[in-house]
Every structure is written in structure tokens, then in C-alpha cells.
Amino acid sequence: MDKKSIEALMTRFEETGVTGPGNPRVKAIVRRLVTDLMLAIEDLDISSEEFWIGLNYLGDAGKRGELGLIVPGIGLEHFLDLRMDEAEAKAGLTGGTPRTIEGPLYVAGAPEVKGEARLDDGTQPGELVVMGGVVRDAKGNPIPHAKVEVWHANHLGNYSYFDQSQSAFNLRRTILTDENGRYKFRSIMPVGYSVPPGGSTDILLQQLGRHGHRPAHIHFFVTAEGQRKLTTQINIESDPHLWDDFAFGTREGLVPPVKTNSDAAAMTALGTDKPFYEIEFNFDMQPAKAEAPVTDFDRPRAAA
Ligand code: MBD
Ligand code: FE
């Protein structure tokens, strides 16, 4: 069928079995997506067998809870970031800390701590890291009482809650900046995440000839009154996958230097006899602006 016949078919479908006006926005989106799928079936001559394999694959991925992992894996979540960047530029918002993908592993409800937090529960191996910095507005002024939500993987690349072997909210905290806009935490160095072997995402990536590894990274939501919510991550510069992330999350400006501190007094203060890592990273916020699409949009998220 050609495009005109498909469009006519879609119009007939829309006009059949009508019970009311429905939701015009949903109608427009469904019409477009179904039309585009039909066009793809035509253009690529997708067989019936391929079609049903695809449908079953998606149902299966949903059952396994992997749809939120496939989305970053095929680049859709990064695409949404790029669209948000464009919308902000159009609204006159430029500069600031780059955003990058949230991913599917945030859990709401992490313990709130003022100024300085320890993220790890002390039971797991890993190299000590101390990270801190200032949350600032677009003029460079520090923002006291800003909320820095942080979450990251353990030494095996696993996230608490999704990995039930870890304690509740291990490597997850909500830190409120102090009077000088500073946040600080100690934790253990994360290791890069990999998609579950044999899962839906893994099956797809294998068919695409791609791996399912991310470089080591630390996630952040930064929120403050009158500011746009910032969703971002920092990446660990030494990771071999730094610029080879299956989820396309690494961006210029999100790879801070990782220093090694071997000062004896500093080590003693942290209760360690080994040198530890130090990362300094500031978050530069954008002011709330009605013309730009909201960044604190709803999305189904886990909560504990
Ligand atoms: C992650 O840890 C992650 O951050 C993303 C984006 C996808 C999968 C796992
Ligand atoms: Fe992650």
C-alpha cells in the first residue's frame, strides 16, 4: 500500500465505532504512530512472523520491567534531552550544567541529610570517594538549602532497591546544601552498570551488534526554589567506556577531574589508611522560565 491508501485506511478506522470525541491529543499521537508503523511495514516489507516476534518482544520486555532500559539503550532518552536543550535555547536559556538522562534506577524517598552525607552503609568493598561542590544560580551566586538527590551503583555496578541484597537506600541520599550552597558526601567509587545478561535489553543489543555497558557514573537531581530542576550525572574519567556508553549519557562538561588524596591527616580524618579519591563539581542552575517546557515532569518512578 502507498502512503495515500494508508492515510485513507486510518481515516476509516478513526471514523468507525465512534462513541464520542475522545482525547484529541491521544488520537493525533496514535494516528501518527500507527500510520508510521504501517509505512515501516511497507517500506521494510516486515513479514508477519517478524511483526509478531516484535510484538511479543515488547510484551515480554514490559513483563520483565525492561522498557525503561531499552529506551536509553536505543538513544530515545538522550534524544529527549537534546530536544529539551533545543527548547531551552529557544527560550533564551543557555549555559549551566548540562543535563543528561535520568535512567530507570532512581528511587524516591532517600534519607535527607543537611550539608554532608555518607552514602555507603560501610558493609561493602570499594574505593573511598569524597565529592562536593556548590549549587549556584545563573549569576554564580551560591544557593543555600538546594536539594541534591544523589544515587549510584556499588562496586558491582548494581543499584540498591533493584538489587535487594543491598541495604535500603544504600548509595542514595537527599543532601540539602549548607548556608554557602555547598553539598558534600563520602561514598564508595561506583563501577559501571551493565544490562542484565539474557534480558530483553541484552537480547536487542546483541541483535544490534552493540554492548550494554555504561561507564561508572553518579546521578543527580538538583532542585531549588525558582530554579529549573536539573537532571544530570557525572562520569568517572578513567572508565574505558567513558565515551562508549550504551545509554549515550556522557556529555562534555560532565567529566570532572578525579584527584587522589594521599595526605595522611586527611586519610586519618576519614578513618582510612589508603589514599582516597576526590571530586569537586559545581551545579549551575537555570532560572525557572514559563516559556521553556518543565523539567520536573512526572514519570513513573520507584519509591520506598
Ligand atoms: C543505569 O544506571 C543508567 O544510569 C541508565 C541510564 C540506564 C541503565 C542503567
Ligand atoms: Fe545509572
Coordinates of N, CA and C in Angstrom, one line a residue, residues 127-131 189 216 218 234-239 255-261 276-280:
E127 N 36.4 1.6 46.7 CA 37.4 2.6 47.0 C 36.7 3.9 47.5
L128 N 37.2 4.5 48.5 CA 36.6 5.7 49.1 C 36.6 6.9 48.1
V129 N 35.5 7.6 48.0 CA 35.5 8.8 47.2 C 34.8 9.9 48.0
V130 N 35.3 11.1 47.9 CA 34.7 12.2 48.6 C 34.3 13.2 47.4
M131 N 33.1 13.6 47.4 CA 32.7 14.5 46.3 C 31.9 15.7 46.9
M189 N 33.5 4.3 45.4 CA 33.5 4.6 43.9 C 32.6 3.6 43.2
A216 N 31.3 4.1 34.7 CA 31.0 4.5 36.1 C 30.5 5.9 36.1
I218 N 27.7 8.9 38.5 CA 26.9 9.2 39.7 C 25.7 10.1 39.2
I234 N 27.6 12.7 36.7 CA 29.0 12.8 36.3 C 29.5 11.5 36.0
N235 N 30.5 11.5 35.1 CA 31.2 10.2 34.7 C 32.6 10.2 35.2
I236 N 33.0 9.0 35.5 CA 34.4 8.8 36.0 C 35.4 8.7 34.8
E237 N 36.3 9.6 34.8 CA 37.1 9.8 33.6 C 38.0 8.6 33.2
S238 N 38.4 7.8 34.2 CA 39.3 6.7 33.8 C 38.6 5.5 33.2
D239 N 37.2 5.5 33.2 CA 36.5 4.3 32.8 C 36.7 4.1 31.3
V255 N 32.5 15.4 33.1 CA 33.6 14.5 33.4 C 34.6 15.3 34.2
P256 N 34.3 15.5 35.5 CA 35.3 16.2 36.3 C 36.5 15.5 36.6
P257 N 37.6 16.2 36.9 CA 38.9 15.5 37.3 C 38.7 14.7 38.6
V258 N 39.3 13.5 38.6 CA 39.2 12.7 39.8 C 40.6 12.8 40.4
K259 N 40.8 13.4 41.6 CA 42.1 13.5 42.2 C 42.3 12.4 43.2
T260 N 43.5 12.1 43.4 CA 43.9 11.1 44.5 C 44.5 11.9 45.7
N261 N 43.9 11.8 46.8 CA 44.4 12.5 48.0 C 45.1 11.5 48.9
F276 N 42.5 8.3 49.0 CA 41.1 8.2 48.5 C 40.9 9.2 47.3
Y277 N 39.8 9.0 46.7 CA 39.5 9.9 45.5 C 38.8 11.1 46.0
E278 N 39.0 12.2 45.2 CA 38.3 13.5 45.5 C 37.8 14.1 44.2
I279 N 36.5 14.5 44.2 CA 35.9 15.1 43.1 C 35.2 16.4 43.5
E280 N 35.5 17.5 42.8 CA 34.9 18.8 43.1 C 34.0 19.1 41.8

